[in-house]
Structure formats: C-alpha cells, structure tokens
Amino acid sequence: MTAATRVLVLNSGSSSVKYQLLDMAEGVRIATGLVERIGERESRMEHVPRLSGTGARERHTRFADHDEALAAVADELAADGYGLDSPQLAAVGHRVVHGGLRFTEPTLVDDAVLAEIERLVPVAPLHNPANLTGIETARRLRPDVPQVAVFDTAFHSAMPEEAARYAIDVRTADAHRVRRYGFHGTSHEYVARRTAQLLGTELEETNTIVLHLGNGASASAVSGGRCLDTSMGLTPLEGLVMGTRSGDIDPAVVFHLHRVAGMSLDEIDTLLNRDSGLRGLCGENDMRQIRRRRTEGDAAAQLAFDIYIHRLKKYIGAYFAVLGRVDALVFTAGVGENAADVRAAAVAGLDGFGLAVDPELNTADASGPRLVSPPDAGVAVGVVPTDEEWEIARQTYALVTA
Ligand code: ADP
C-alpha cells in the first residue's frame, strides 16, 4: 500500500480560499494556489504547480460557493496527477483563527469540535465562519480523510495569566471569556523555531522577539519556544499600528466617539478595524506606497510611518523587559520581510539594547532566513520569511501520524 504522506492545507476566508498541497515525507510543496471573489460575478483562480515547475494557470469564471471553489482546486490538482481522491492524501489541515480557551493544540475535527468553533464566532465574526465553511466543504469532498484544525490562538495559550488577563472585574471577564488570546500564532511559532535554527541554538534556550508585520501586525516575546506575551488581545485589534487597524488606543476613545460624536458601536468597530492604522493616518495601507510618498516629501505618509515605528519600538522595549535577555529580534510577513526601511527605523537608536542593523545586509536583495545585524551586535537582528501553511501541514501531519 502507498503511504499517505500528502497534506492539503486550506486557509478559507469569507470569499477566498488559499491552498497548498504538500508531501511531508519528501518535505516538498506540490502545488499552491488561491481562489478569490467566491460568490461574486466573476471569481479568479490561480493554481501554481510547484513540483513540476510548469507555469501558473489562471481561471476567470464564477464559483458560486466554497464547494464549487474546492471542486475546482481538486480538478486542477487532478490535472497535475495529484487528485484529492488519492489514497496518498493523509489529511486536510485547516487554519482556524480563534480557538478560544478550549483549543490549545491542533485538533481532529468532529461534530463537537465544529460546534465549539461555531460558538467562538462572536469573538472572531469575520474569520471563524469562513474557516468553518472551509472545513465543512473539505469534509464533504473527502469524508474519510481526517480534517485537522490548527488555531491561530493556540501558540499563545501558554501565555502566563499575568499577560493573558486584562485588569478588569474578574467575574465579568470570566463570564464572557474576555482575555487576551493573541493571533498569528502559527507564524510566531514557526518563526521562533526557524530563528533558533538560523542562530544554531536550541529552541529551548533561545529568547526571541518576533515581529509579524503584514497588513495585520503583531509582536510576541518567545522564551524557549513558549510565548510569554503577544500584542494582539481578545481580537486582532490590540497592539501594533496595522494596515487598517489602530492597535492600542485608550478604550475611552470608544465611549467618546459614541457619546460625543454620536457614532454607533458598529461605526466605531469599522473605524478602528478598517479605516484606521496606516490607512486612517495617510489614506494608504501599503507600505510600498508609503515609502514612495515619504521619498517625495509627503508629510502625512511620514507621520504615519513615524507613528508605526514609534509603536513598534515601544513593544520591542517592553518585550526586552518581559524576556529579560533577548537573543534575536526577528522580522517576518509582508512588511517585515520586505521593508528594509521599517527594519532600520525600528532599531534606530536602540543600540543601548544591543540592537543594530548592518545597512548593506539589511538592504541586500535576498530572500530566505538571514541575519541583518553587524557580526559583533549584542542581539541578532534577523529576517525569517514566515510559512504558516508549512507549519499547519507539519502540525496536521504530526497529529495524524502520531
Ligand atoms: P496579510 O496580513 O494580508 O497576510 P502580508 O503578510 O502578505 O499580509 O503583508 C502584506 C503587506 O506587506 C502589504 O500591505 C504591504 O504593506 C507590505 N509589503 C509587501 N511587499 C512589500 C515591499 N516590497 N515593501 C514594503 N512593504 C511590502
């Protein structure tokens, strides 16, 4: 019998599905792709066969729902000779954003697990319903194959209580499970492990500050592979300045906008989650455009950048204090991996912490995990491209082969 060594990873959004098929025995990506604008007049699919190296294929046609989208994914994979009906498919790994208090590990999906993920919808209204749809769709396609949920919050569930609790009335907090869960956990976990490899140290002995700077952004303090603190909270709104989210604000801003500006709670929710952050400050949430505008002397873009960097520095300083000793400060995700100007500005003036970047290494046209600090730096500064799909596949495969 052929061993089942393939894992399909699905990251399902409300109108999109990102997918990867990997072979865990070979340690390779077979194919990757994306279906977007599901349910709209015209959807778009991009399928990239990675192993065969034949070029990407695009489809522009309507996929009415996730079932149709996944059927198209199955077709494309079958055309490459990797049909999802193959006995070699070991499992499907799903990204699930919110695992609440219950899910602290990758979890084999059954009806009870689905019901529990559903129960968490109020704290992740944008993400959990879409993640659920993805699981249900994949289950219909291959009911005989294990479906595994890997939670964005799981890695942070090891946070000590003093970091996870808000200082509010305990009974109210407990009754409504109001606490800090943190997100991007799969990324923080992957990057922390990869950083130890880069440094040539044992994960158990390595203290790392991970800065996941994408459109959403979060920082975490990781000691010996355990998360001691992270910047996102009950929802992904807390913490760093993001593409469209404010990050930390005085909660009284909400009362003020409601009472004084007459805004509804939904309007304030939209303001803080979608119309704030870099976009709120300068009309743009793409760091590439902000860089361009800064070089042209645009004052709003400059101020947005300065606020973004100021917040980053505050978290870097805070996590030095949380960790006590830091071996590495590591940048990841779209901004962290690509924006040398952000990396340089984030550590500028922090030489007292042992932090510096080497200008040449920092701006070198490189990909892959690398150090960008001078060789004699007190603390290593690195860039480690995140790979959440790989991490989800790894955890999924480990669970089903355990
Ligand atoms: P998401 O949070 O959507 O997963 P990503 O991690 O893909 O986001 O990051 C997307 C963001 O990365 C973009 O909004 C953009 O600001 C930034 N970005 C991507 N490429 C570059 C680049 N070359 N230089 C600066 N910023 C970049």
Coordinates of C-alpha atoms and ligand atoms in Angstrom, one line a residue:
M1 CA 0.0 0.0 0.0
T2 CA 1.2 3.5 -0.8
A3 CA 1.9 5.5 2.3
A4 CA -0.4 8.5 2.8
T5 CA 2.1 11.4 3.1
R6 CA 0.3 14.3 1.4
V7 CA -1.4 17.1 3.4
L8 CA -3.8 19.7 1.8
V9 CA -3.7 23.0 3.7
L10 CA -6.7 25.3 3.4
N11 CA -7.0 28.8 4.6
S12 CA -10.6 29.8 4.0
G13 CA -11.8 33.4 4.0
S14 CA -15.3 34.6 3.5
S15 CA -14.8 34.9 -0.2
S16 CA -11.5 33.2 -0.8
V17 CA -9.6 30.0 -0.3
K18 CA -5.8 29.8 -0.2
Y19 CA -4.5 26.3 -0.6
Q20 CA -1.3 24.2 -0.7
L21 CA -0.7 20.5 -1.3
L22 CA 2.5 19.3 0.4
D23 CA 4.3 16.0 0.6
M24 CA 5.5 15.6 4.2
A25 CA 7.7 12.6 3.5
E26 CA 9.6 14.4 0.8
G27 CA 9.3 17.8 2.5
V28 CA 8.1 19.5 -0.7
R29 CA 5.3 21.7 -1.8
I30 CA 3.4 20.0 -4.7
A31 CA 1.2 22.9 -5.6
T32 CA -0.2 26.2 -4.2
G33 CA -3.0 28.4 -5.2
L34 CA -5.8 30.8 -4.5
V35 CA -9.4 31.2 -5.3
E36 CA -10.8 34.7 -4.7
R37 CA -14.0 36.6 -5.2
I38 CA -16.1 33.4 -4.5
G39 CA -19.8 34.2 -4.9
E40 CA -19.1 37.3 -6.9
R41 CA -19.9 37.8 -10.6
E42 CA -16.5 36.6 -11.6
S43 CA -14.1 34.7 -9.4
R44 CA -10.4 34.3 -10.0
M45 CA -8.4 31.2 -9.5
E46 CA -4.6 30.9 -9.7
H47 CA -3.0 27.5 -9.5
V48 CA 0.7 27.1 -9.3
P49 CA 2.2 23.6 -9.8
R50 CA 5.4 23.8 -7.8
L51 CA 6.9 20.4 -8.2
S52 CA 6.5 20.0 -12.0
G53 CA 7.6 23.6 -12.5
T54 CA 5.1 24.1 -15.2
G55 CA 3.7 27.6 -15.2
A56 CA 0.8 29.0 -13.2
R57 CA -2.7 28.6 -14.5
E58 CA -5.4 31.1 -14.1
R59 CA -9.2 30.7 -14.4
H60 CA -11.7 33.6 -14.6
T61 CA -15.1 32.1 -14.1
R62 CA -17.8 32.2 -11.4
F63 CA -17.6 29.9 -8.4
A64 CA -20.9 30.3 -6.6
D65 CA -19.7 29.0 -3.2
H66 CA -16.8 27.2 -1.4
D67 CA -18.0 23.8 -2.7
E68 CA -17.5 24.9 -6.3
A69 CA -14.2 26.5 -5.5
L70 CA -12.8 23.4 -3.8
A71 CA -14.1 21.2 -6.7
A72 CA -12.0 23.5 -9.0
V73 CA -9.0 23.0 -6.7
A74 CA -9.5 19.3 -6.9
D75 CA -9.7 19.4 -10.7
E76 CA -6.5 21.4 -11.0
L77 CA -4.6 19.1 -8.7
A78 CA -6.0 16.1 -10.6
A79 CA -4.8 17.6 -13.9
D80 CA -1.3 17.6 -12.3
G81 CA -1.6 14.0 -11.3
Y82 CA -2.3 14.7 -7.6
G83 CA -6.1 14.2 -7.3
L84 CA -7.6 14.7 -3.9
D85 CA -9.2 11.3 -4.3
S86 CA -5.8 9.7 -4.0
P87 CA -5.1 7.3 -1.0
Q88 CA -1.9 9.3 -0.6
L89 CA -3.9 12.2 0.9
A90 CA -3.2 11.8 4.7
A91 CA -5.2 14.7 6.0
V92 CA -6.6 18.2 5.4
G93 CA -5.2 20.9 7.7
H94 CA -7.3 24.0 8.2
R95 CA -6.4 27.4 9.5
V96 CA -8.9 28.4 12.2
V97 CA -8.4 31.9 13.6
H98 CA -10.0 31.7 17.0
G99 CA -9.7 28.7 19.3
G100 CA -10.7 30.4 22.5
L101 CA -9.7 28.7 25.7
R102 CA -10.7 25.2 24.6
F103 CA -8.3 24.7 21.6
T104 CA -4.7 24.9 22.6
E105 CA -3.4 22.2 20.2
P106 CA -4.1 21.1 16.6
T107 CA -7.4 19.3 16.8
L108 CA -9.0 16.5 14.9
V109 CA -12.4 17.8 13.7
D110 CA -15.6 16.1 14.6
D111 CA -19.1 17.5 15.1
A112 CA -18.5 18.6 18.6
V113 CA -15.3 20.5 17.5
L114 CA -17.3 22.2 14.8
A115 CA -19.9 23.2 17.2
E116 CA -17.3 24.7 19.5
I117 CA -15.6 26.7 16.7
E118 CA -19.1 28.0 15.9
R119 CA -19.6 29.0 19.5
L120 CA -16.5 31.2 19.1
V121 CA -17.9 33.2 16.2
P122 CA -18.8 36.3 18.4
V123 CA -15.1 36.8 19.1
A124 CA -14.0 36.2 15.5
P125 CA -17.0 37.2 13.4
L126 CA -15.0 37.8 10.2
H127 CA -12.9 34.7 10.3
N128 CA -14.4 31.7 12.2
P129 CA -17.5 31.4 10.0
A130 CA -15.3 31.3 6.8
N131 CA -12.9 28.8 8.4
L132 CA -15.9 26.6 9.3
T133 CA -17.2 26.7 5.8
G134 CA -13.8 25.5 4.6
I135 CA -13.9 22.6 7.0
E136 CA -17.4 21.6 6.1
T137 CA -16.6 21.8 2.3
A138 CA -13.5 19.6 2.6
R139 CA -15.4 17.1 4.8
R140 CA -18.0 16.7 2.1
L141 CA -15.3 16.2 -0.5
R142 CA -13.3 13.6 1.5
P143 CA -15.4 12.4 4.5
D144 CA -12.9 9.5 5.0
V145 CA -9.9 11.8 5.4
P146 CA -9.0 13.3 8.8
Q147 CA -9.6 17.1 9.0
V148 CA -7.4 18.9 11.4
A149 CA -8.0 22.4 12.8
V150 CA -4.9 24.4 13.6
F151 CA -5.7 27.6 15.6
D152 CA -4.1 31.0 15.3
T153 CA -4.5 31.4 19.0
A154 CA -3.1 28.1 20.1
F155 CA 0.6 29.1 20.4
H156 CA -0.4 31.9 22.7
S157 CA -2.4 29.8 25.0
A158 CA 0.7 29.1 27.0
M159 CA 1.0 32.8 28.0
P160 CA 1.1 33.3 31.8
E161 CA -2.0 34.6 33.4
E162 CA -0.5 38.0 34.1
A163 CA 0.0 38.5 30.4
A164 CA -3.3 37.0 29.3
R165 CA -5.6 38.8 31.7
Y166 CA -7.0 42.3 31.4
A167 CA -7.2 44.2 34.7
I168 CA -11.0 44.3 34.7
D169 CA -13.5 42.8 37.0
V170 CA -12.7 39.1 37.1
R171 CA -16.4 37.9 37.2
T172 CA -17.3 39.9 34.1
A173 CA -14.2 38.8 32.3
D174 CA -14.8 35.1 33.2
A175 CA -18.5 35.2 32.4
H176 CA -17.7 36.4 28.9
R177 CA -14.3 34.9 28.4
V178 CA -12.7 38.3 28.0
R179 CA -9.0 37.9 28.0
R180 CA -6.0 38.1 25.6
Y181 CA -5.8 35.3 23.2
G182 CA -3.3 36.6 20.6
F183 CA -3.3 35.7 16.9
H184 CA -0.8 34.9 14.1
G185 CA 0.3 32.1 16.5
T186 CA 1.2 29.6 13.7
S187 CA 3.5 32.3 12.3
H188 CA 5.1 33.2 15.6
E189 CA 5.7 29.6 16.4
Y190 CA 7.2 28.8 13.0
V191 CA 9.5 31.9 13.0
A192 CA 10.7 31.3 16.6
R193 CA 11.7 27.8 15.7
R194 CA 13.3 28.8 12.4
T195 CA 15.2 31.6 14.2
A196 CA 16.9 29.1 16.6
Q197 CA 18.0 27.1 13.6
L198 CA 19.4 30.2 12.0
L199 CA 21.3 31.1 15.2
G200 CA 22.4 27.5 15.6
T201 CA 21.0 27.4 19.1
E202 CA 18.5 25.1 20.8
L203 CA 14.9 26.4 20.7
E204 CA 14.6 25.6 24.4
E205 CA 17.4 28.0 25.2
T206 CA 16.5 30.8 22.8
N207 CA 14.7 34.1 23.6
T208 CA 13.2 35.8 20.6
I209 CA 11.1 38.8 19.9
V210 CA 9.1 38.1 16.7
L211 CA 7.6 41.0 14.8
H212 CA 5.0 39.7 12.3
L213 CA 4.3 42.8 10.2
G214 CA 1.8 42.2 7.4
N215 CA -1.4 44.0 6.8
G216 CA -2.3 42.7 10.2
A217 CA 0.6 43.0 12.6
S218 CA 1.6 41.5 15.9
A219 CA 4.7 41.1 18.2
S220 CA 5.5 38.3 20.5
A221 CA 8.0 37.5 23.2
V222 CA 9.0 33.9 22.9
S223 CA 11.2 32.2 25.5
G224 CA 12.4 28.6 24.9
G225 CA 9.6 28.1 22.4
R226 CA 6.9 29.3 24.8
C227 CA 5.0 32.5 24.2
L228 CA 5.3 34.8 27.2
D229 CA 3.4 37.8 25.7
T230 CA 1.9 38.9 22.5
S231 CA 0.5 42.2 21.3
M232 CA -3.0 41.1 20.0
G233 CA -5.7 40.5 22.5
L234 CA -9.3 39.4 22.7
T235 CA -9.4 40.2 19.0
P236 CA -6.7 41.2 16.5
L237 CA -7.4 44.9 17.1
E238 CA -5.0 45.4 20.0
G239 CA -1.3 46.2 19.8
L240 CA 0.8 47.5 16.9
V241 CA -0.3 50.0 14.3
M242 CA -1.5 47.9 11.3
G243 CA -2.6 48.5 7.7
T244 CA -6.1 49.4 8.7
R245 CA -6.4 48.8 12.4
S246 CA -5.5 51.3 15.1
G247 CA -3.8 48.9 17.5
D248 CA -3.7 50.2 21.1
I249 CA -5.9 53.1 22.0
D250 CA -7.4 54.4 25.2
P251 CA -10.7 52.4 25.4
A252 CA -12.4 55.6 26.4
V253 CA -12.0 56.8 22.8
V254 CA -14.9 54.4 22.1
F255 CA -17.1 56.0 24.7
H256 CA -16.1 59.4 23.5
L257 CA -16.9 58.7 19.9
H258 CA -20.2 57.2 20.9
R259 CA -21.3 59.8 23.3
V260 CA -19.8 62.9 21.8
A261 CA -19.5 62.2 18.1
G262 CA -22.8 60.2 18.1
M263 CA -21.2 57.2 16.3
S264 CA -22.8 53.8 16.7
L265 CA -20.8 50.9 18.0
D266 CA -20.8 49.3 14.6
E267 CA -19.4 52.5 13.1
I268 CA -16.7 52.7 15.7
D269 CA -15.9 49.0 15.1
T270 CA -15.5 49.7 11.4
L271 CA -13.5 52.9 12.1
L272 CA -11.0 51.1 14.3
N273 CA -10.7 47.9 12.3
R274 CA -10.9 49.1 8.7
D275 CA -10.4 52.8 8.5
S276 CA -7.6 53.3 11.0
G277 CA -3.9 52.4 11.2
L278 CA -1.8 53.4 8.3
R279 CA -4.9 53.9 6.1
G280 CA -6.5 56.2 8.6
L281 CA -3.4 58.2 9.0
C282 CA -2.4 58.7 5.4
G283 CA -5.1 57.1 3.2
E284 CA -2.8 54.2 2.3
N285 CA -2.2 50.8 3.9
D286 CA 0.5 49.5 1.6
M287 CA 4.0 50.2 3.0
R288 CA 5.4 50.4 -0.6
Q289 CA 3.2 53.4 -1.4
I290 CA 4.1 54.9 2.0
R291 CA 7.8 54.6 1.2
R292 CA 7.3 56.2 -2.2
R293 CA 5.3 59.1 -0.7
R294 CA 7.9 59.6 2.0
T295 CA 10.7 59.9 -0.5
E296 CA 8.5 62.6 -2.3
G297 CA 8.3 64.5 1.0
D298 CA 4.7 63.7 1.8
A299 CA 4.1 64.8 5.4
A300 CA 1.0 62.6 6.1
A301 CA 2.9 59.5 4.9
Q302 CA 5.9 60.5 7.0
L303 CA 3.8 60.9 10.1
A304 CA 2.0 57.6 9.6
F305 CA 5.4 55.9 9.3
D306 CA 6.7 57.6 12.4
I307 CA 3.7 56.6 14.4
Y308 CA 4.0 53.0 13.1
I309 CA 7.7 52.9 14.1
H310 CA 7.1 54.6 17.5
R311 CA 4.6 51.8 18.5
L312 CA 7.0 49.1 17.3
K313 CA 9.8 50.5 19.4
K314 CA 7.6 50.6 22.5
Y315 CA 6.8 46.9 22.0
I316 CA 10.4 46.0 21.4
G317 CA 11.4 47.7 24.6
A318 CA 8.5 46.1 26.5
Y319 CA 9.4 42.6 25.3
F320 CA 13.1 43.1 26.3
A321 CA 11.7 43.6 29.8
V322 CA 9.3 40.6 29.5
L323 CA 12.1 38.3 28.4
G324 CA 15.0 39.7 30.5
R325 CA 17.5 38.5 27.9
V326 CA 17.0 38.6 24.1
D327 CA 19.0 36.5 21.6
A328 CA 17.2 37.7 18.5
L329 CA 14.8 40.3 17.1
V330 CA 13.2 38.9 14.0
F331 CA 11.1 40.4 11.3
T332 CA 8.5 38.5 9.2
A333 CA 5.5 38.8 6.9
G334 CA 4.9 41.2 4.0
V335 CA 6.3 44.4 5.7
G336 CA 8.8 42.7 7.9
E337 CA 10.4 40.6 5.1
N338 CA 10.5 43.3 2.5
A339 CA 10.7 46.8 4.1
A340 CA 14.3 47.4 5.0
D341 CA 13.4 51.0 5.9
V342 CA 11.0 49.7 8.5
R343 CA 13.6 47.4 10.0
A344 CA 16.2 50.1 10.1
A345 CA 13.9 52.6 11.7
A346 CA 12.6 50.1 14.2
V347 CA 16.0 49.5 15.7
A348 CA 17.5 53.0 15.2
G349 CA 18.7 54.5 18.5
L350 CA 18.2 51.1 20.3
D351 CA 22.0 50.4 20.4
G352 CA 21.6 50.6 24.2
F353 CA 19.7 47.3 23.8
G354 CA 22.4 45.8 21.6
L355 CA 20.3 46.3 18.5
A356 CA 21.6 47.5 15.2
V357 CA 21.3 46.6 11.5
D358 CA 24.1 46.5 9.0
P359 CA 23.0 48.8 6.2
E360 CA 24.3 46.5 3.5
L361 CA 22.9 43.3 4.9
N362 CA 19.6 45.0 5.6
T363 CA 19.1 46.3 2.1
A364 CA 20.6 43.3 0.3
D365 CA 18.4 41.8 -2.4
A366 CA 17.9 38.5 -0.5
S367 CA 15.2 36.0 0.4
G368 CA 15.3 33.2 2.9
P369 CA 16.1 33.4 6.6
R370 CA 19.1 35.7 7.2
L371 CA 20.8 37.9 9.8
V372 CA 20.9 41.6 9.0
S373 CA 22.8 42.8 12.2
P374 CA 26.5 43.5 12.2
P375 CA 28.6 40.4 13.2
D376 CA 29.5 42.0 16.6
A377 CA 25.9 43.0 17.5
G378 CA 24.8 42.2 21.0
V379 CA 21.5 40.9 19.8
A380 CA 21.0 39.2 16.4
V381 CA 18.5 41.0 14.1
G382 CA 17.1 38.7 11.5
V383 CA 14.6 38.3 8.7
V384 CA 12.7 35.0 8.7
P385 CA 10.1 34.6 6.0
T386 CA 7.0 33.1 7.6
D387 CA 5.4 29.9 6.3
E388 CA 2.1 29.4 8.1
E389 CA 1.0 26.8 5.5
W390 CA 4.1 24.7 6.1
E391 CA 3.6 24.9 9.9
I392 CA -0.1 23.9 9.6
A393 CA 0.9 21.0 7.4
R394 CA 3.6 20.0 9.9
Q395 CA 1.3 20.1 12.9
T396 CA -1.5 18.3 10.9
Y397 CA 0.8 15.5 9.8
A398 CA 2.3 15.1 13.2
L399 CA -1.2 14.7 14.7
V400 CA -2.5 12.1 12.2
T401 CA 0.7 10.1 12.2
A402 CA 1.2 10.1 16.0
Ligands
ADP1 P1 -1.5 39.7 5.3 O1 -1.6 40.3 6.6 O2 -2.6 40.2 4.4 O3 -1.2 38.3 5.2 P2 1.1 40.1 4.2 O4 2.0 39.5 5.2 O5 1.1 39.5 2.8 O6 -0.3 40.5 4.7 O7 1.7 41.6 4.0 C1 1.0 42.5 3.1 C2 1.7 43.9 3.3 O8 3.1 43.8 3.1 C3 1.2 44.8 2.2 O9 0.0 45.5 2.6 C4 2.4 45.8 2.1 O10 2.2 46.9 3.0 C5 3.6 45.0 2.6 N1 4.6 44.7 1.5 C6 4.6 43.8 0.6 N2 5.6 43.9 -0.2 C7 6.4 44.9 0.3 C8 7.6 45.5 -0.1 N3 8.3 45.1 -1.1 N4 8.0 46.6 0.6 C9 7.3 47.1 1.6 N5 6.1 46.5 2.0 C10 5.7 45.5 1.4

